[in-house]
mmCIF file of C-alpha atoms and ligand atoms in Angstrom:
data_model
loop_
_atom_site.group_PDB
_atom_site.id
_atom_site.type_symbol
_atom_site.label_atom_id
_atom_site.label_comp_id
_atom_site.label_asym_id
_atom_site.label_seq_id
_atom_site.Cartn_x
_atom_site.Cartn_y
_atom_site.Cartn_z
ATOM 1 C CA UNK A 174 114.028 80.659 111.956
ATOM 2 C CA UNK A 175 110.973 82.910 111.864
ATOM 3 C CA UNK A 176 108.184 81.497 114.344
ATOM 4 C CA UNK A 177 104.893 83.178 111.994
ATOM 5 C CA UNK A 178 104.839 83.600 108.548
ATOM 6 C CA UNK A 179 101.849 85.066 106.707
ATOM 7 C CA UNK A 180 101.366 84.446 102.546
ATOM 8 C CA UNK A 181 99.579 87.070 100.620
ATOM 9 C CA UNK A 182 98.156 84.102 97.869
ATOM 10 C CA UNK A 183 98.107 86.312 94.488
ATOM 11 C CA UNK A 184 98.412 85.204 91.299
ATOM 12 C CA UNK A 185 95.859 82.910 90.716
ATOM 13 C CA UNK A 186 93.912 84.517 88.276
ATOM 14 C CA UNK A 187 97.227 85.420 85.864
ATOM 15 C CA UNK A 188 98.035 81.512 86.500
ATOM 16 C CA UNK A 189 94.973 80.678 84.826
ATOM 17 C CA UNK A 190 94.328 82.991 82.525
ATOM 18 C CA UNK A 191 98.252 82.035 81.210
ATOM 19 C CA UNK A 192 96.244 78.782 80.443
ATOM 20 C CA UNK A 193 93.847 79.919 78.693
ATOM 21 C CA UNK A 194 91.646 78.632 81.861
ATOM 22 C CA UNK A 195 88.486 80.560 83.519
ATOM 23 C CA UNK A 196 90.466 82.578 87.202
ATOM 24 C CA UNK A 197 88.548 79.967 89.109
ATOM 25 C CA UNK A 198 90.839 77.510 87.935
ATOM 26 C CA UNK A 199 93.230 79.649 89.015
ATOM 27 C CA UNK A 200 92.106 79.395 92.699
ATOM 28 C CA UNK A 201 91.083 76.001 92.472
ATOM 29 C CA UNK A 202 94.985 74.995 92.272
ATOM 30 C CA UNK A 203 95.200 77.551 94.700
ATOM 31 C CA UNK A 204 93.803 75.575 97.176
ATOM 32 C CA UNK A 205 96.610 73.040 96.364
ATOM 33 C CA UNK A 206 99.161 74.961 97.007
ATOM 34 C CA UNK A 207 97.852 75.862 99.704
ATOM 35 C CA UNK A 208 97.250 72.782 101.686
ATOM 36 C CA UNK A 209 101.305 72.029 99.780
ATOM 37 C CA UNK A 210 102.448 75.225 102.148
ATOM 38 C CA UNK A 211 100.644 74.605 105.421
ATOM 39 C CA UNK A 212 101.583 70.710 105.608
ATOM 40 C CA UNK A 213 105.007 72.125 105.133
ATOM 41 C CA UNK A 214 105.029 74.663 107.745
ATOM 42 C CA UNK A 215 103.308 72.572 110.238
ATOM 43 C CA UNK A 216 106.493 70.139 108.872
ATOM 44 C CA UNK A 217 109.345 73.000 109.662
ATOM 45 C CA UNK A 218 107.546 73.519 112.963
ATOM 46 C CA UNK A 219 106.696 76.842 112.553
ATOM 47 C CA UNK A 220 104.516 78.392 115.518
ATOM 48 C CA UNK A 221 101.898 80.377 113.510
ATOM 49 C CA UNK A 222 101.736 80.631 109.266
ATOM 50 C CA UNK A 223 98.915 83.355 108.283
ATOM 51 C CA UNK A 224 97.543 82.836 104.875
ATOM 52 C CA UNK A 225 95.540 85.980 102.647
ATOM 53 C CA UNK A 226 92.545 84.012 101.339
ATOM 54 C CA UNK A 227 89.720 86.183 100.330
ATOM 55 C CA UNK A 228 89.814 90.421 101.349
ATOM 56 C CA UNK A 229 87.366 92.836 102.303
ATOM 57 C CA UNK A 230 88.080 94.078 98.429
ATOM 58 C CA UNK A 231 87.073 91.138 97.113
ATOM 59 C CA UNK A 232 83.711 91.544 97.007
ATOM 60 C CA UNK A 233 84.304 93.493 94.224
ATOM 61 C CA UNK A 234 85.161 90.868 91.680
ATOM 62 C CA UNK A 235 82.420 89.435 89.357
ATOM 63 C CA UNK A 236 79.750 87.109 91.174
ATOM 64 C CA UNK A 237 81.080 84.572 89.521
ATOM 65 C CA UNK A 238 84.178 84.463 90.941
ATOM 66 C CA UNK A 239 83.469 85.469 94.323
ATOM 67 C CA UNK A 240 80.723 82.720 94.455
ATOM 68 C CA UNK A 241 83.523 79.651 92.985
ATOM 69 C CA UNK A 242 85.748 81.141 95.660
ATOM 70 C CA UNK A 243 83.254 80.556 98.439
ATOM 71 C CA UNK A 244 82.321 77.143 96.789
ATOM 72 C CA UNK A 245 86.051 75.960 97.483
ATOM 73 C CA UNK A 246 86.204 77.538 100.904
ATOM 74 C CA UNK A 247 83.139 75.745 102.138
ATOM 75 C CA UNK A 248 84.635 72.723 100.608
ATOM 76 C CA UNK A 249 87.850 73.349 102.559
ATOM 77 C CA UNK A 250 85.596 73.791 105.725
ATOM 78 C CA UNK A 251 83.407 70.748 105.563
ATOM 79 C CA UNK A 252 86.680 68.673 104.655
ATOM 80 C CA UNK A 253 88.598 70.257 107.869
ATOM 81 C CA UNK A 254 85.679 69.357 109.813
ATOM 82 C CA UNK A 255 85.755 65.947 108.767
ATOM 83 C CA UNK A 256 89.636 65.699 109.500
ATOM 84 C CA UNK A 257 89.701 67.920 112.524
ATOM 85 C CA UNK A 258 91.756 64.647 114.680
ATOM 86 C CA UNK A 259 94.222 64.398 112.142
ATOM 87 C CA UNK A 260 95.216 67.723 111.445
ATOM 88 C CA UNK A 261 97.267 69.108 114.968
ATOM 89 C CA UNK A 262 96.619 72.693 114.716
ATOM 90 C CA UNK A 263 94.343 74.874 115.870
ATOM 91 C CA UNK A 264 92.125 77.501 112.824
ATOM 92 C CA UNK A 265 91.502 80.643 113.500
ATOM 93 C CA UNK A 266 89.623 82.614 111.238
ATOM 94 C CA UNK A 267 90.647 86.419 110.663
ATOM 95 C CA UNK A 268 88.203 89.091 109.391
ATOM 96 C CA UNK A 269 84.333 89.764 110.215
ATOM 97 C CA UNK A 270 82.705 87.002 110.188
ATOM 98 C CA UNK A 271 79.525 88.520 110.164
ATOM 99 C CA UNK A 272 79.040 88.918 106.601
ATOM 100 C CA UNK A 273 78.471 85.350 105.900
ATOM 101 C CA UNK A 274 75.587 83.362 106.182
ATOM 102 C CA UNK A 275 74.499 81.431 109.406
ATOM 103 C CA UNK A 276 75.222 78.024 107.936
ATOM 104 C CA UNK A 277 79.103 79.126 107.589
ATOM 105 C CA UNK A 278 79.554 81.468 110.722
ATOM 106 C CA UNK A 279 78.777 78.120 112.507
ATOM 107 C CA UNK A 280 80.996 75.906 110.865
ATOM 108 C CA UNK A 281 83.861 78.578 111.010
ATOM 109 C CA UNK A 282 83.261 78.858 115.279
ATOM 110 C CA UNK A 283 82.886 75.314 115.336
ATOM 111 C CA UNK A 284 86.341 74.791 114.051
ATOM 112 C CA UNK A 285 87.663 77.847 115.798
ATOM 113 C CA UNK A 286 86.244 75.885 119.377
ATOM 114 C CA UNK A 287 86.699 72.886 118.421
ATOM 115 C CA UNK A 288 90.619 73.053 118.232
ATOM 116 C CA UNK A 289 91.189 75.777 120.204
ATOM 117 C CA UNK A 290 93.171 74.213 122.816
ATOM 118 C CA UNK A 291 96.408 73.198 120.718
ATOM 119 C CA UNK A 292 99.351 75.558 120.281
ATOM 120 C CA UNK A 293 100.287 75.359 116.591
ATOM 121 C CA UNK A 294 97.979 78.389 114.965
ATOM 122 C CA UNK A 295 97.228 78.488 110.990
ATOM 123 C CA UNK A 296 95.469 81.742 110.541
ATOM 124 C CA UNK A 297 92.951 82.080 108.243
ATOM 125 C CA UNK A 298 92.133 85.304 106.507
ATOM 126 C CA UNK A 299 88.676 85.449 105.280
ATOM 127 C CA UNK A 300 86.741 88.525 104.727
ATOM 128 C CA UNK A 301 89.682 90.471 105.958
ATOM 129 C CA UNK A 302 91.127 93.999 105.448
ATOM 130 C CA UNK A 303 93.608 95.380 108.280
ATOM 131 C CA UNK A 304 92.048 98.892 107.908
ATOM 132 C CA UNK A 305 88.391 96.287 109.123
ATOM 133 C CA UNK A 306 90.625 94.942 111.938
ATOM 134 C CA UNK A 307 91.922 98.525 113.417
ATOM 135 C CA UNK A 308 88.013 99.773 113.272
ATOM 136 C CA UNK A 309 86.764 96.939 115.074
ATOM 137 C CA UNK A 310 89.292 96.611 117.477
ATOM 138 C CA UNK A 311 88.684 100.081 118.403
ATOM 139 C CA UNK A 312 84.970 99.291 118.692
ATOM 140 C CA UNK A 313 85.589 96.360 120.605
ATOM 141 C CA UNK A 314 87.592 98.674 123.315
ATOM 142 C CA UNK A 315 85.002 101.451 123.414
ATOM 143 C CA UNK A 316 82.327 98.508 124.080
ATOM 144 C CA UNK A 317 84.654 97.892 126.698
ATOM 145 C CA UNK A 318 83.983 101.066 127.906
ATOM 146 C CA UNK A 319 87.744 101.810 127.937
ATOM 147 C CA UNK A 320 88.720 105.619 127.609
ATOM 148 C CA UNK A 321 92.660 105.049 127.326
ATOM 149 C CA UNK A 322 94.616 102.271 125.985
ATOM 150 C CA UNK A 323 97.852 101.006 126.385
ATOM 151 C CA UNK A 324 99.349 98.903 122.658
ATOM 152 C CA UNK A 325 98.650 95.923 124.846
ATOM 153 C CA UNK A 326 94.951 96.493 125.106
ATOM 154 C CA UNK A 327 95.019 97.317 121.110
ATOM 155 C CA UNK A 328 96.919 93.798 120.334
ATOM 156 C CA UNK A 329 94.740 91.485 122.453
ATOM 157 C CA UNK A 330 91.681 92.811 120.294
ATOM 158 C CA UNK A 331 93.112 92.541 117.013
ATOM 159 C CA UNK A 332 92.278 89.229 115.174
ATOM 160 C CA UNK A 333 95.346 88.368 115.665
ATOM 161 C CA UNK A 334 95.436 88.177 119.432
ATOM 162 C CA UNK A 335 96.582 84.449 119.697
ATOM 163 C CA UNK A 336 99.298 84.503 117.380
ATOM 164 C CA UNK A 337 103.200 85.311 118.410
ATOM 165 C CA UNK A 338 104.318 88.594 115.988
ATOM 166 C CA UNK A 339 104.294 88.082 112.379
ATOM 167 C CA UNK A 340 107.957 87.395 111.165
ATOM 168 C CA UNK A 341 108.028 87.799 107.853
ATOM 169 C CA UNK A 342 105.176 88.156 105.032
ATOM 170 C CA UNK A 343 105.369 86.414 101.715
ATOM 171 C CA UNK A 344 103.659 87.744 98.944
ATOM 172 C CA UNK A 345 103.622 86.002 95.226
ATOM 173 C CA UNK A 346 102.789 86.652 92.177
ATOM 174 C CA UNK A 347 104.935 89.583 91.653
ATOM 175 C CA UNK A 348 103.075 92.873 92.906
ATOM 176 C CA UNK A 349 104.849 95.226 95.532
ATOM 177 C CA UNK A 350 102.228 96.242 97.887
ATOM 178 C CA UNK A 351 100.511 94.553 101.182
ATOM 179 C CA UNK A 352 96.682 95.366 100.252
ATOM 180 C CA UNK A 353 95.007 95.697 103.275
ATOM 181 C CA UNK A 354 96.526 92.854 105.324
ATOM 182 C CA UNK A 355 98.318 92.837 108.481
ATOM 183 C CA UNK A 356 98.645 96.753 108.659
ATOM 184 C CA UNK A 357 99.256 96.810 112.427
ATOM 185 C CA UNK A 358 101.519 93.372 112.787
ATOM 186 C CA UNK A 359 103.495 94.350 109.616
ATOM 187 C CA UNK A 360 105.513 96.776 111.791
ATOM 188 C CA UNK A 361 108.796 95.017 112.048
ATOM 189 C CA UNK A 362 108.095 92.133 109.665
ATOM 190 C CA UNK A 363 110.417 91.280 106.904
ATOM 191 C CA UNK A 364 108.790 91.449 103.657
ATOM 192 C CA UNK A 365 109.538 89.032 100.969
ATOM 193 C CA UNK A 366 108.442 89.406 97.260
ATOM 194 C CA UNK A 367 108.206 86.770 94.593
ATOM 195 C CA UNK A 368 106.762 86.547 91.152
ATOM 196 C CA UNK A 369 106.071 83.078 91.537
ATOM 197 C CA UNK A 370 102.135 82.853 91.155
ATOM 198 C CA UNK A 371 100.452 81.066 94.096
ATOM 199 C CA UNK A 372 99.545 78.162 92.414
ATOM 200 C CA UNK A 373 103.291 77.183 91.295
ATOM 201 C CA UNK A 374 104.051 78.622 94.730
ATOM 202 C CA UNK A 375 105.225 75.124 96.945
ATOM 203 C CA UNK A 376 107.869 73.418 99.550
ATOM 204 C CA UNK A 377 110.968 74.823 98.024
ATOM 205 C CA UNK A 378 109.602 78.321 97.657
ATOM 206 C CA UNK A 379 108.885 78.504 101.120
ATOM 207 C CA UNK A 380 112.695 77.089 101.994
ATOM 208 C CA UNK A 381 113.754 79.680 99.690
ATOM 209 C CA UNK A 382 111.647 82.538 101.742
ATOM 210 C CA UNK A 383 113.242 81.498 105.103
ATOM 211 C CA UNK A 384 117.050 81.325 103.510
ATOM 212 C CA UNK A 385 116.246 85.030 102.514
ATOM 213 C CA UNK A 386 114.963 85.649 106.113
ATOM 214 C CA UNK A 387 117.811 84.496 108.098
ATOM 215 C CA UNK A 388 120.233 86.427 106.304
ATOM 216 C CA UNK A 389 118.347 89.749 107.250
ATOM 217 C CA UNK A 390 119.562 91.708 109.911
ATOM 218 C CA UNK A 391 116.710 92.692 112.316
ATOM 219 C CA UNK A 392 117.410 96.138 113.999
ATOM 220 C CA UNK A 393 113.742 96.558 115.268
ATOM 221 C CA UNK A 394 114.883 100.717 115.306
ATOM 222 C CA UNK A 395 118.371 99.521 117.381
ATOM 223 C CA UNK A 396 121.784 99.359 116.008
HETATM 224 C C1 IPE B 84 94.601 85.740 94.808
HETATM 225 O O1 IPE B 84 94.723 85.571 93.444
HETATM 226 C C2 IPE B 84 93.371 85.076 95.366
HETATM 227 C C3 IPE B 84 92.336 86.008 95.834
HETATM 228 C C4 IPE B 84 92.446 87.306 95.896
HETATM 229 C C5 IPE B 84 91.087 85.423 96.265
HETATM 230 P P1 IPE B 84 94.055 86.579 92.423
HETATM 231 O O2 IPE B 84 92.694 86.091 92.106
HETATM 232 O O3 IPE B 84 94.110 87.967 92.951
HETATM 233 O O4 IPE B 84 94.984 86.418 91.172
HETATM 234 P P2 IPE B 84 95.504 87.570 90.221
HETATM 235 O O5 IPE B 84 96.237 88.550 91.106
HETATM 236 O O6 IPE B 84 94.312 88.191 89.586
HETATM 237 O O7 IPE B 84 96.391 86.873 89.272
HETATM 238 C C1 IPE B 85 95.303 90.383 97.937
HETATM 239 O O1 IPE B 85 95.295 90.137 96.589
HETATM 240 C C2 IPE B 85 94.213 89.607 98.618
HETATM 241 C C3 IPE B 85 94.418 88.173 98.693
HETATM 242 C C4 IPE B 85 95.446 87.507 98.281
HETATM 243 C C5 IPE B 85 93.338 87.443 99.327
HETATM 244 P P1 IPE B 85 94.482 91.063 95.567
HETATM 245 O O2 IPE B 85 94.662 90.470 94.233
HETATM 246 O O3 IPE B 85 93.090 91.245 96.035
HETATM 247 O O4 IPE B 85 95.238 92.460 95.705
HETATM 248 P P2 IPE B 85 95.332 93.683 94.695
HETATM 249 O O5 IPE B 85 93.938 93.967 94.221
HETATM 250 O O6 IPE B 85 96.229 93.273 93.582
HETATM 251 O O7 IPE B 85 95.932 94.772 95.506
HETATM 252 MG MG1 MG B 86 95.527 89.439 92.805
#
């Protein structure tokens, strides 16, 4: 049983545009899906799941988009807020933060303090590229006025540092490549690839995902 997971969400644009449906469609039964995976994670008791919601890249996409993306993600926030006794994990937030306004930087540390002291982690990546999170952990140690490091020093400033090592990432929607996420943690992770598109992505895929992952054979460089 993997303890950390960590979804790459693509495909909600094709999803949408399959329906003849605007791409924020696409991500608003994205959001679905994704609340569908992390109730069932937090279900299978899984330590840590990761999930890829919005990269450094992203930026690029039309205003549009980028703006009914934020739309649902402060949605998502002010809801979590709301229901931050019921839910029984503790958020962390992965990427710079500092790009967003005041308003949201808030509401993300509030969350991020606010259940910091439970065990079960849901990661989740906003603003992030792992090329980001290798620069600023670097910056973070020379602040630190370190002149050496040991891969323990690097780890425990990556925006990762409270999460056990990433088991296996899932990415849908059917492309073969990690874009930017998790460059350092993917070391020794099992990668799984599905052309299921995020928003048809649910329960059973996930089952499916850790079938797949207990039948591989982990050699971590051994024999
Ligand atoms: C992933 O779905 C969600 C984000 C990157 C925010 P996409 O929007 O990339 O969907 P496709 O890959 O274009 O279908
Ligand atoms: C990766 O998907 C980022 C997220 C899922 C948030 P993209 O759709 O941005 O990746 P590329 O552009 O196909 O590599
Ligand atoms: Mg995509």
């Amino acid at each position: 049983m993997p303890r950390h997971i960590a979804f790459i969400m693509d495909g909600n644009g094709r999803w949408a545009q399959r329906r003849g449906l605007p791409r924020e469609q696409g991500h608003r039964f994205g959001v679905k899906a994704f609340r569908n995976v992390l109730e069932h994670c937090d279900k299978l008791g899984l330590e840590a799941t990761t999930f890829y919601a919005f990269s450094t890249e992203n930026w690029k996409r039309p205003k549009r988009e980028v703006n009914a993306i934020m739309k649902l993600m402060d949605a998502y926030l002010s809801e979590c807020e709301q229901k931050i006794d019921e839910y029984a994990f503790r958020i962390v937030f992965l990427g710079d933060k500092g790009v967003f306004d005041e308003k949201r930087r808030a509401r993300m540390e509030r969350l991020e303090a606010r259940t910091s002291n439970r065990s079960r982690i849901v990661n989740i990546a906003l603003n992030y590229g792992g090329r980001d999170e290798i620069v600023n952990a670097c910056n973070r140690l020379l602040a630190d006025g370190k002149e050496t490091i040991t891969a323990e020093d690097f780890k425990a400033v990556l925006y990762t540092a409270s999460s056990p090592e990433v088991d296996m990432i899932v990415r849908t929607g059917g492309d073969l490549r990690i874009s930017n996420f998790l460059l350092w943690q993917a070391a020794y992770a099992e990668l799984y690839f599905t052309d299921v598109l995020w928003p048809d992505f649910g329960p059973d895929e996930v089952d499916r995902a850790i079938v797949e992952f207990s039948k591989r054979k982990r050699r971590f460089g051994g024999v």
